[in-house]
Tab-separated table of C-alpha atoms in Angstrom:
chain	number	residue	atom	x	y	z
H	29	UNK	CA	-54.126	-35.892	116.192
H	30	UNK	CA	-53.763	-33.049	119.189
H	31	UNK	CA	-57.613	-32.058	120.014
H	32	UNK	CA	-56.325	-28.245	120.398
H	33	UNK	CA	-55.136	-25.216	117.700
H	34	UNK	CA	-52.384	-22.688	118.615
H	35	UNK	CA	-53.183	-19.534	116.885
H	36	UNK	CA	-51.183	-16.514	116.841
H	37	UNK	CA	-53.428	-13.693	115.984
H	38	UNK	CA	-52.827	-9.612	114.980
H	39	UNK	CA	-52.535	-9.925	111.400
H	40	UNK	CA	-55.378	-9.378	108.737
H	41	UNK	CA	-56.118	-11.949	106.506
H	42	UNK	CA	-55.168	-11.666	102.603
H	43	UNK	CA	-55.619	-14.400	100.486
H	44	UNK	CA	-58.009	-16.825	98.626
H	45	UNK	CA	-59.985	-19.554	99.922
H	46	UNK	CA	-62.155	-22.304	98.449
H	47	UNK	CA	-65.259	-22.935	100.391
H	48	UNK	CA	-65.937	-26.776	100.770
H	49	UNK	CA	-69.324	-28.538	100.254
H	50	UNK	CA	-71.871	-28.482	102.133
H	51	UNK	CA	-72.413	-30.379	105.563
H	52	UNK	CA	-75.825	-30.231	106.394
H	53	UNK	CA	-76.763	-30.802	102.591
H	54	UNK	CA	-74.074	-33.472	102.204
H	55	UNK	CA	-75.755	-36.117	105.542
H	56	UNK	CA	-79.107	-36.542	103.923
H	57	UNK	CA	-78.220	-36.850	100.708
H	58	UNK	CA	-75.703	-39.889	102.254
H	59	UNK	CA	-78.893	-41.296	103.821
H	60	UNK	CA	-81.600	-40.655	100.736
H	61	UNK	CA	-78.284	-42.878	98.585
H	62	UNK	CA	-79.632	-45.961	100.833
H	63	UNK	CA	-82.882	-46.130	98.865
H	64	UNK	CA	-80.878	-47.130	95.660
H	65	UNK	CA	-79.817	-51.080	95.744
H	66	UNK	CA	-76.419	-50.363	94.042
H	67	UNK	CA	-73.994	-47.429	94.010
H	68	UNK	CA	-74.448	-43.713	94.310
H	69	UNK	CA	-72.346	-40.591	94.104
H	70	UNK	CA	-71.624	-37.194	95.944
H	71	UNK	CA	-69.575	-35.147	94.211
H	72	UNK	CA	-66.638	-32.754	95.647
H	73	UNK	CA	-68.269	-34.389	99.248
H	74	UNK	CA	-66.511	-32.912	102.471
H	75	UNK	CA	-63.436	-34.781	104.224
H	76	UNK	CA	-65.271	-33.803	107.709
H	77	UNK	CA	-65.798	-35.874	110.801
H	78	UNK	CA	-69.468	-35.856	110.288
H	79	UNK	CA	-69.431	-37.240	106.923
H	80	UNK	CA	-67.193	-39.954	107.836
H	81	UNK	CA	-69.570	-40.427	111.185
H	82	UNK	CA	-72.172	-41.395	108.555
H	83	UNK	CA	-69.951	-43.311	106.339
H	84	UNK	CA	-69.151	-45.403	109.681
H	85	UNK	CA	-73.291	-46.085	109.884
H	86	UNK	CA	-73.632	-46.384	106.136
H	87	UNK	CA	-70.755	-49.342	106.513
H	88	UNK	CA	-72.270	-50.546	109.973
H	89	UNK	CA	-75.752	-51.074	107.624
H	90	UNK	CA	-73.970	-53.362	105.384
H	91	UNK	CA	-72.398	-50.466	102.609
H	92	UNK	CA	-69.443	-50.264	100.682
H	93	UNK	CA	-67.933	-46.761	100.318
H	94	UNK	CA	-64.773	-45.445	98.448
H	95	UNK	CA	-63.506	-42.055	97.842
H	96	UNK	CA	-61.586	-40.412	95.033
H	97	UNK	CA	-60.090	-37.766	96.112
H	98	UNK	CA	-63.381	-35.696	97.252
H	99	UNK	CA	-65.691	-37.786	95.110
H	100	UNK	CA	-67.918	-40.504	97.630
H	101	UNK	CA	-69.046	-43.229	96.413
H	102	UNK	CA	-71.555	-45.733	97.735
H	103	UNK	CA	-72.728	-48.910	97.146
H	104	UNK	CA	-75.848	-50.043	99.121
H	105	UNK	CA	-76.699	-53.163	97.218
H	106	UNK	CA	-76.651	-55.027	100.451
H	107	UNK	CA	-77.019	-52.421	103.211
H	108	UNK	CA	-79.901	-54.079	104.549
H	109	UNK	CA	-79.690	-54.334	108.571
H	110	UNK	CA	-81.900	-52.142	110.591
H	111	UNK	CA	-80.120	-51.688	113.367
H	112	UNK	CA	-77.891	-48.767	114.266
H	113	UNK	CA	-75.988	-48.637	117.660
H	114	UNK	CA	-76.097	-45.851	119.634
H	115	UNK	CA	-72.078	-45.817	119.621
H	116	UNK	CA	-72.730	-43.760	116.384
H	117	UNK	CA	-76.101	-42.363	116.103
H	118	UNK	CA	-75.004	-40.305	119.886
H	119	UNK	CA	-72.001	-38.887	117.797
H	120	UNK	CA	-74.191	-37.049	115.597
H	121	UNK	CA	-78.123	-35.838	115.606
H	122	UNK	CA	-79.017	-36.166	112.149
H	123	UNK	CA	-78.571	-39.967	111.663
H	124	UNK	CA	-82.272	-40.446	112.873
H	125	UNK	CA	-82.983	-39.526	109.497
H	126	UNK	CA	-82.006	-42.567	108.753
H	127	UNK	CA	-85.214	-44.160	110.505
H	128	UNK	CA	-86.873	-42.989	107.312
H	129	UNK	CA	-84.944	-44.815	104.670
H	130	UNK	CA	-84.749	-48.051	106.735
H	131	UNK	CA	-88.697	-47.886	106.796
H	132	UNK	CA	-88.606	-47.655	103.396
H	133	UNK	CA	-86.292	-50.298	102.532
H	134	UNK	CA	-86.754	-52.923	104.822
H	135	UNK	CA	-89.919	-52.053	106.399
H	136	UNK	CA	-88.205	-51.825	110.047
H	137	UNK	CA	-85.417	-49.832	111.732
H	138	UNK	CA	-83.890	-49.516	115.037
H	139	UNK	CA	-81.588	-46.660	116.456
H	140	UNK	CA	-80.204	-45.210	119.529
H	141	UNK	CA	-81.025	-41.642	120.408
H	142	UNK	CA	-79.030	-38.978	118.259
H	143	UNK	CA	-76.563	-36.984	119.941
H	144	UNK	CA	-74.545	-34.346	118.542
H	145	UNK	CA	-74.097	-30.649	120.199
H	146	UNK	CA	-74.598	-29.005	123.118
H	147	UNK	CA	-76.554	-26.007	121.780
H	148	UNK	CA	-80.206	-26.927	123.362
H	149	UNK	CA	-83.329	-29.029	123.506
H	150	UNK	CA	-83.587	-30.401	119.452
H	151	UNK	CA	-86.426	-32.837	120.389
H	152	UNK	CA	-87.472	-35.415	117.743
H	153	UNK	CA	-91.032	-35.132	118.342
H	154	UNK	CA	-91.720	-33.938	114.802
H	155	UNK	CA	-89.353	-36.587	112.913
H	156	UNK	CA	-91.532	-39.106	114.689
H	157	UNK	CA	-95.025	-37.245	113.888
H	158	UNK	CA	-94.153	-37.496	110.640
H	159	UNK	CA	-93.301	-40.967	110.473
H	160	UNK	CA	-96.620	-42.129	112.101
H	161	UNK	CA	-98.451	-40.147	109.924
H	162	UNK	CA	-97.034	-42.071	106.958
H	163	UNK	CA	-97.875	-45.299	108.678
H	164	UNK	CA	-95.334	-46.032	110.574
H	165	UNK	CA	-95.355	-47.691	114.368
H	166	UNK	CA	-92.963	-46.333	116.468
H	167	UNK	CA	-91.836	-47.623	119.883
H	168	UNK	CA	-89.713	-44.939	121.852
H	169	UNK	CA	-87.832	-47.320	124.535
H	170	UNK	CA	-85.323	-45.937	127.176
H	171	UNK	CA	-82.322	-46.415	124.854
H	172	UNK	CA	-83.589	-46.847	121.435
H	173	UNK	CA	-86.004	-45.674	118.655
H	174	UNK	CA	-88.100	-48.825	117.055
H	175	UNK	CA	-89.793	-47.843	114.097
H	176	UNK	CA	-91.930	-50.533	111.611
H	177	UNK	CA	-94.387	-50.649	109.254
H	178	UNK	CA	-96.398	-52.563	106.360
H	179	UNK	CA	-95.755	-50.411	103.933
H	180	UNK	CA	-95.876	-46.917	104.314
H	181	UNK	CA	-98.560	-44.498	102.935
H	182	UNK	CA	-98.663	-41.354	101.436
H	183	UNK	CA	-100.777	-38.258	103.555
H	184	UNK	CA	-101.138	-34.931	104.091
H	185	UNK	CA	-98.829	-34.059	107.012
H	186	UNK	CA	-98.797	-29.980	108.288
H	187	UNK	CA	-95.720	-29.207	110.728
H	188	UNK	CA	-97.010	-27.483	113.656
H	189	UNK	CA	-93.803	-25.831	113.733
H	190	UNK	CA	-90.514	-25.443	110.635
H	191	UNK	CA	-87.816	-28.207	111.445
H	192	UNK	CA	-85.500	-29.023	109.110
H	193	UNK	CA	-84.448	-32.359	110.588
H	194	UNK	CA	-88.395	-33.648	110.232
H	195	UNK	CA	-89.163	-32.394	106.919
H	196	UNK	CA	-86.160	-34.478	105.224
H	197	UNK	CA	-87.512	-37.204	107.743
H	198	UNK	CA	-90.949	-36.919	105.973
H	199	UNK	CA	-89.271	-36.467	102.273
H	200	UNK	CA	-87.402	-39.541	102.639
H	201	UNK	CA	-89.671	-41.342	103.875
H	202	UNK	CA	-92.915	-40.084	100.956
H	203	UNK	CA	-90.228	-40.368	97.776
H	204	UNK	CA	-91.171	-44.476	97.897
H	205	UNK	CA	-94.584	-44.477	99.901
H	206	UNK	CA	-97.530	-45.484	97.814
H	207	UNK	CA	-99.369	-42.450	96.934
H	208	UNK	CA	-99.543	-38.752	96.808
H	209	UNK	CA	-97.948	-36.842	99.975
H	210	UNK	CA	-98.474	-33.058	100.881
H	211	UNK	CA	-96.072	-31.593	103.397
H	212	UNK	CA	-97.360	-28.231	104.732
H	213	UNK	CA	-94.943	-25.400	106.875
H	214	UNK	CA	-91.695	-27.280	105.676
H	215	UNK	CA	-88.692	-25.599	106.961
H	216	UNK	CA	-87.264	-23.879	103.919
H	217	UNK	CA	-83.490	-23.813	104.278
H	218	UNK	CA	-81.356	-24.576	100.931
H	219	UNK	CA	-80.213	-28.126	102.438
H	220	UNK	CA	-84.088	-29.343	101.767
H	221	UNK	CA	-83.851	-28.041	98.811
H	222	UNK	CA	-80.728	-29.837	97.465
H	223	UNK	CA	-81.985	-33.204	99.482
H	224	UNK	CA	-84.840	-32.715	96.953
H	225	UNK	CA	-82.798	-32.096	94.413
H	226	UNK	CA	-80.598	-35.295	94.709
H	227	UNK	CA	-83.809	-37.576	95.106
H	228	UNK	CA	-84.846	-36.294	91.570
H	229	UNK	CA	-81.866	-37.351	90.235
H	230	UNK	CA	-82.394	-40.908	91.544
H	231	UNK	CA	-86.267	-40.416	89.806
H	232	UNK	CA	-88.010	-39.609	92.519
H	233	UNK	CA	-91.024	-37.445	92.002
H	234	UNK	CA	-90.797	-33.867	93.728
H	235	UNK	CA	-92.803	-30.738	93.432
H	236	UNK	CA	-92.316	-27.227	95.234
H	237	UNK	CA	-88.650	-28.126	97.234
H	238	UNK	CA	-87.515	-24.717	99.180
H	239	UNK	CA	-91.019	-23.476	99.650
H	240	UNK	CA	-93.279	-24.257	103.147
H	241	UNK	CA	-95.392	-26.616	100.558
H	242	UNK	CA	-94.132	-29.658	99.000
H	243	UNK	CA	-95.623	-32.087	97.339
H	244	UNK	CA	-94.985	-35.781	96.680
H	245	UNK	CA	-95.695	-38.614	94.266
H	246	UNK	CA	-94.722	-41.856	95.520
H	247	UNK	CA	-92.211	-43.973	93.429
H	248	UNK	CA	-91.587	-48.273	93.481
H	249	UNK	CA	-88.064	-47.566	93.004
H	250	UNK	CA	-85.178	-45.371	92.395
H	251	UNK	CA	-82.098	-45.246	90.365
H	252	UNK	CA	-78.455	-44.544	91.839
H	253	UNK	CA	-77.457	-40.757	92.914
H	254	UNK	CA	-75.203	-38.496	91.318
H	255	UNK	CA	-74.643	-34.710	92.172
H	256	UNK	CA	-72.314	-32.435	93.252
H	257	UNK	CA	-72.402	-31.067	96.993
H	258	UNK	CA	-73.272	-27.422	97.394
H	259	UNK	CA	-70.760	-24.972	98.976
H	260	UNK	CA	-71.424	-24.260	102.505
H	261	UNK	CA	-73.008	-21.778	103.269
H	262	UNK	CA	-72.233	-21.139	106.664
H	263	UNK	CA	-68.779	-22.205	106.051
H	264	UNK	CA	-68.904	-18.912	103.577
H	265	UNK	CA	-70.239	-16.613	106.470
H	266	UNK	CA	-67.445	-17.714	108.951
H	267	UNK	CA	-64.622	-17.422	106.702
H	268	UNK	CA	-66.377	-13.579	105.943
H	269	UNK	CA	-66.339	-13.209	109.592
H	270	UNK	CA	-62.585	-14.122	109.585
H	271	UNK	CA	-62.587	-11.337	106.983
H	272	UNK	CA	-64.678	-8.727	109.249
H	273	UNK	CA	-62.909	-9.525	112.438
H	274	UNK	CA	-58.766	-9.207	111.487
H	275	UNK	CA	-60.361	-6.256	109.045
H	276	UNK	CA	-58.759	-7.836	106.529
H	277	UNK	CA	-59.636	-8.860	102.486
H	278	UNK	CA	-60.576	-12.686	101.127
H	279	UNK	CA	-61.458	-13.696	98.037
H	280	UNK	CA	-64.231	-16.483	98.443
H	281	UNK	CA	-63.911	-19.378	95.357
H	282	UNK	CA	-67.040	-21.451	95.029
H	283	UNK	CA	-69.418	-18.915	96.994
H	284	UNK	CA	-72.791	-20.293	98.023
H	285	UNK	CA	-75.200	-17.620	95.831
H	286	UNK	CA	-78.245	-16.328	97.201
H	287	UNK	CA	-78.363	-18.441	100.370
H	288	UNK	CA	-76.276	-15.749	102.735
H	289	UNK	CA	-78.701	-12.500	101.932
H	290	UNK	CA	-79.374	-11.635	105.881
H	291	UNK	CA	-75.902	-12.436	106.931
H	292	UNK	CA	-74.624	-9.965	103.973
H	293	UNK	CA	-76.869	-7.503	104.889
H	294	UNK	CA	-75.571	-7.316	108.571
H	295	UNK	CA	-72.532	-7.393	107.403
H	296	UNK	CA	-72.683	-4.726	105.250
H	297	UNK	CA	-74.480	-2.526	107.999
H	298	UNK	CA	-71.296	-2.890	110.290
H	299	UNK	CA	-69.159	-1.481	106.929
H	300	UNK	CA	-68.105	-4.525	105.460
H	301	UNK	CA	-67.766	-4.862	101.660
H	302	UNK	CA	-68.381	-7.556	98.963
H	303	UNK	CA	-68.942	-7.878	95.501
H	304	UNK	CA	-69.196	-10.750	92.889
H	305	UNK	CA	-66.817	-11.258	90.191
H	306	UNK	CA	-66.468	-14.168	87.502
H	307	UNK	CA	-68.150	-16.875	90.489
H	308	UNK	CA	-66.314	-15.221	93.090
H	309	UNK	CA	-67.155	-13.325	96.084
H	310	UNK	CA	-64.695	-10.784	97.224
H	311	UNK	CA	-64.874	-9.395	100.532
H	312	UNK	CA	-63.134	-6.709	102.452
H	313	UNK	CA	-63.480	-6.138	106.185
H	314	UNK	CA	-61.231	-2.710	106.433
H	315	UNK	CA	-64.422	-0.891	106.947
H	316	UNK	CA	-65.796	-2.919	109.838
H	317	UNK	CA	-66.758	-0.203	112.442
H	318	UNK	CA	-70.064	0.013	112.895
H	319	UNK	CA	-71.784	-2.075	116.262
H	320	UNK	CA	-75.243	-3.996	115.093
H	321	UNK	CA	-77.769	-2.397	117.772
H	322	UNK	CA	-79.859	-5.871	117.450
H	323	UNK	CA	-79.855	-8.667	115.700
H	324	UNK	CA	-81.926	-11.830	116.014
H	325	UNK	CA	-81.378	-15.656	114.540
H	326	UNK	CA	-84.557	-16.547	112.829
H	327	UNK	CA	-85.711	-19.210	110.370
H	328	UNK	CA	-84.632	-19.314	107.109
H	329	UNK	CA	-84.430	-17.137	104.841
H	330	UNK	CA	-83.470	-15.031	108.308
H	331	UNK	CA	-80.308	-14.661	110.103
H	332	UNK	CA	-78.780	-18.193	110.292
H	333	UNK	CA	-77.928	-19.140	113.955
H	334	UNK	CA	-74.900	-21.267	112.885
H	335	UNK	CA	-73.345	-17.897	112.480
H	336	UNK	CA	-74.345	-16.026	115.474
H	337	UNK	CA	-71.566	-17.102	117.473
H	338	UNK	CA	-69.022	-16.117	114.685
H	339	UNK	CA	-70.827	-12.826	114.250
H	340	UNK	CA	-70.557	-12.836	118.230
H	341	UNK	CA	-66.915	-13.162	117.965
H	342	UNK	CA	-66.459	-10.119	115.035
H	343	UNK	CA	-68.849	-7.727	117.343
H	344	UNK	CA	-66.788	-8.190	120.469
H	345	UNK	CA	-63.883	-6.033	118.276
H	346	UNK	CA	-66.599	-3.094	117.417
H	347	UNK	CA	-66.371	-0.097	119.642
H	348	UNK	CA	-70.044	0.290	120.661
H	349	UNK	CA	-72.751	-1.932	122.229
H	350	UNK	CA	-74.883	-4.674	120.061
H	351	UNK	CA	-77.012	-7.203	121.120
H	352	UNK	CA	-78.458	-10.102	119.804
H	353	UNK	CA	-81.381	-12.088	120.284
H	354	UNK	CA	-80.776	-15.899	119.664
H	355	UNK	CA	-84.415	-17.314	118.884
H	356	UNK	CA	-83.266	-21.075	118.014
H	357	UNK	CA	-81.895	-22.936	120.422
H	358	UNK	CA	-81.789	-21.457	124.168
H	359	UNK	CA	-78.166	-22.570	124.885
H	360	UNK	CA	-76.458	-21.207	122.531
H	361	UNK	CA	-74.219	-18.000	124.117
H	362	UNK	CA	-71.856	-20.813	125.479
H	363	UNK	CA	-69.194	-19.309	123.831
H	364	UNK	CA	-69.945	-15.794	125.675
H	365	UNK	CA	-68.199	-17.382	128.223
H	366	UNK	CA	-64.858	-18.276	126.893
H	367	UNK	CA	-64.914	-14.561	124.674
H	368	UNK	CA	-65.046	-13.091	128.078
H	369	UNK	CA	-61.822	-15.127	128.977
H	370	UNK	CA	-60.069	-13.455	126.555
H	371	UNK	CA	-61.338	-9.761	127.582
H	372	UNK	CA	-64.715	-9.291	125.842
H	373	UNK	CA	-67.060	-7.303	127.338
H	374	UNK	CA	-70.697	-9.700	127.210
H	375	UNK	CA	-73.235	-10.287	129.082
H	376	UNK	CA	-76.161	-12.799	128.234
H	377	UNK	CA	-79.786	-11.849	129.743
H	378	UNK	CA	-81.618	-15.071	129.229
H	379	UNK	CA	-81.916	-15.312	125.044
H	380	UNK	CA	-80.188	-11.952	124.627
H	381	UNK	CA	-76.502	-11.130	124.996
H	382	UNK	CA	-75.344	-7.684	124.960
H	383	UNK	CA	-71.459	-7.022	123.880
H	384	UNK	CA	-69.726	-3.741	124.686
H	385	UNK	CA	-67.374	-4.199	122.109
H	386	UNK	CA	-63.858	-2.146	120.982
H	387	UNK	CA	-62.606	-3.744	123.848
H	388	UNK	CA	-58.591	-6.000	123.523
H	389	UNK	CA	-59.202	-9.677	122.759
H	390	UNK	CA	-56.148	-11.122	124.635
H	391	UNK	CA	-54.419	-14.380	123.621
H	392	UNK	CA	-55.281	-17.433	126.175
H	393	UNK	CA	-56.635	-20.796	126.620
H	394	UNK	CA	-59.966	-21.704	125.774
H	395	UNK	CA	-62.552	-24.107	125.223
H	396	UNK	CA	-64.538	-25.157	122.416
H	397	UNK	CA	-67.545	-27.089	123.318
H	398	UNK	CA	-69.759	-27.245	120.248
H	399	UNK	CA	-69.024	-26.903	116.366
H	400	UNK	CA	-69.819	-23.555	115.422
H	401	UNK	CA	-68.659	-21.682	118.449
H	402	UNK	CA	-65.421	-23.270	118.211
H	403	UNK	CA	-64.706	-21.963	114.979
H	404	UNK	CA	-66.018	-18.158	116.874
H	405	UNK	CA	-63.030	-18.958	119.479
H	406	UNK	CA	-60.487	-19.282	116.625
H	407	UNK	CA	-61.872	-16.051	114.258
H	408	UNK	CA	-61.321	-14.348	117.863
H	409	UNK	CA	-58.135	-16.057	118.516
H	410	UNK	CA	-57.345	-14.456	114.586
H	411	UNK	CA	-57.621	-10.989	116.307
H	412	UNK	CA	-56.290	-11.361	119.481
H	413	UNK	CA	-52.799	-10.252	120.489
H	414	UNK	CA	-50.677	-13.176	121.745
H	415	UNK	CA	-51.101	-16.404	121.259
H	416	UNK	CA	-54.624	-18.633	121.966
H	417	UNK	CA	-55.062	-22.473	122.159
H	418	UNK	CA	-58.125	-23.618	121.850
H	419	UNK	CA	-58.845	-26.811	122.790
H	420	UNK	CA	-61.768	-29.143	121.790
H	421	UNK	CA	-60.737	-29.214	118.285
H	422	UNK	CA	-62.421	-31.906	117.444
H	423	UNK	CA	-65.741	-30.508	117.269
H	424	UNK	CA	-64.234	-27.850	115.080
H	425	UNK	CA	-63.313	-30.615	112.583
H	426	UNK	CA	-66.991	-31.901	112.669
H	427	UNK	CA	-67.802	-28.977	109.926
H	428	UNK	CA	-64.499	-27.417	108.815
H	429	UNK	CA	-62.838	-29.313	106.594
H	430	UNK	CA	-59.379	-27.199	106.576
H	431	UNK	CA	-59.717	-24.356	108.171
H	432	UNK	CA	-56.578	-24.117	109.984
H	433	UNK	CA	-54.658	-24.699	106.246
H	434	UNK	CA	-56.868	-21.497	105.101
H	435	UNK	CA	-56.638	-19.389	107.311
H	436	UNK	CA	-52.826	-19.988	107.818
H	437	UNK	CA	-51.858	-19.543	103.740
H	438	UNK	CA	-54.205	-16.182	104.164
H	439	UNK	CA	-52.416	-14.401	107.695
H	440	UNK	CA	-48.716	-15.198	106.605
């Protein structure tokens, strides 16, 4: 497959789309299904090239997976190595969750260091806190993670800071340790709470999943998965951007609901519309006019900074200057660079970039270097005149399932 899209922008979208599930909810619940001996199920699970990243480790730890159609299947009856080669855990960051559910298994695991974007420092300082806390000893080497244990304990564990990435670590690693566990300052985004979720469908014993305080009653066993996969919410907000930036009108199927509150409200502030009808949000961008004099990424419930780069893209088209303040990881105004390549006006001062926007977005080549501000390059590309390429596709394709298909059937 050709690692680059040709889009030929100018027109405003009109159409309907149907938003996919969930990404970031969809890799942990894969992981949590290793702590069944036999087969589990994700429901309407995303064709992506992370999923299938983690169906390539799920297989490498002795798994059998099937799909049918975009139902995933898996059968870890005898997915008991505990060793995971850093040819696959570099692809993608959040397979050193999977440190927890070897631990709690087979009492040992072994990975290389997770890789994934190029978006800042995500250290895994906290995944590892929590791990030790529980009991486990971990060995960081020069190349890989060692992690064993006895058996692993329940505790009282407070995050010295939100990460989302360590507080699934801890959850799948208390659902089976002996004991009561109390995790304190959890990171609250919706993708815990559906992790949580899923592990109470396989009996697992939750109490107070998407609040800071969750609680934990350790389990012998569990029973085999079976839920549907959330839509994506940020998938949602970048298809609204598409919307907001070509000022043009989509009709969102299988909306996330409640989980895009701060992005809506921007959105709204820069004239945007939506409304909900019969499980479907309807949005219209004609109004867009309005520049967003400062906006920061923040925690969750906040401003989600998987879409500031999207939002990035849709300001650069606003007559007026807006800035925004990115508070989550400190390299993430990459993109800037390739917006100004096509005639945005930005400049970045350290964590802030300020856009001049109402300026031309001209049709050129560009790069995509991470997931989420690839898919900003091609919402631009949407509203530029000409025609763009942009090349690095393949990260695109890490989180968007179809997105070329979409927005094609809604610009023609």
């Amino acid at each position: 497959m050709e690692d680059y899209i040709r889009i030929a922008g100018g027109k405003p979208l009109e159409g309907t789309v149907s938003i996919q599930g969930s990404k970031n909810a969809a890799l942990p619940m894969m992981a949590a299904s290793l702590l069944h001996k036999g087969v589990s199920v994700l429901k309407g699970c995303p064709r992506i090239a992370d999923v299938f990243c983690m169906e390539e480790i799920l297989r490498e730890l002795g798994a059998v997976t099937w799909w049918e159609d975009h139902d995933l299947y898996m059968d870890c009856t005898n997915a008991d190595k505990t060793e995971i080669p850093a040819a696959y855990t570099g692809k993608m960051r959040s397979s050193v969750i999977l440190l927890a559910v070897m631990l709690s298994r087979n009492k040992k695991g072994c990975l290389g260091y997770p890789g994934g974007c190029v978006i800042g420092k995500r250290p895994i300082d906290l995944h590892l806190y929590a791990l030790r806390q529980l009991g486990a000893k971990v060995e960081e080497g020069t190349e890989l993670i060692m992690a064993s244990c006895d058996s692993l304990r329940g505790k009282a564990i407070e995050f010295p800071k939100r990460s989302v990435g360590a507080t699934q670590q801890a959850i799948l690693a208390a659902v089976m340790a002996s004991g009561e566990t109390e995790l304190l300052n959890c990171a609250c985004e919706p993708e815990i709470k559906w992790l949580c979720r899923y592990l109470k469908t396989m009996g697992a014993l939750i109490q107070g999943e998407g609040s800071s305080l969750i609680h934990i009653t350790g389990v012998k066993e569990l029973n085999g998965g079976c839920m549907k996969v959330p839509p994506d919410r940020i998938v949602a907000g970048t298809y609204i951007c598409a919307a907001a930036i070509t000022r043009g009108r989509l009709v969102l199927e299988n909306p996330p609901e409640g989980e895009l509150d701060a992005f809506l409200e921007v959105y709204r502030k820069m004239g945007g519309q939506y409304k909900g009808k019969s499980g479907k949000l309807i949005v219209n961008g004609n109004g867009i006019r309005y520049p967003v004099p400062f906006l920061k990424t923040e925690v969750y419930p906040g401003f989600p900074t998987d879409l500031q780069s999207p939002m990035m893209a849709v300001l650069t088209t606003i007559p007026g200057q807006s800035r925004i303040r990115e508070q989550i990881f400190e390299a993430r105004f990459k993109t800037a660079e390739e917006l100004v390549r096509m005639g945005a006006h930005i400049r970045v001062e350290g964590r802030e970039a300020v856009i001049d926007g109402g300026y031309p977005l001209q049709g050129c080549t560009v790069q995509a270097q991470e997931l989420r501000g690839g898919a900003a390059l091609v919402l631009a590309a949407m509203a530029a005149e000409g025609i763009t390429c942009v090349e690095g596709y393949s990260y695109i394709r890490r989180g968007y399932e179809h997105i070329c298909e979409d927005l094609s059937l809604c610009s023609s």
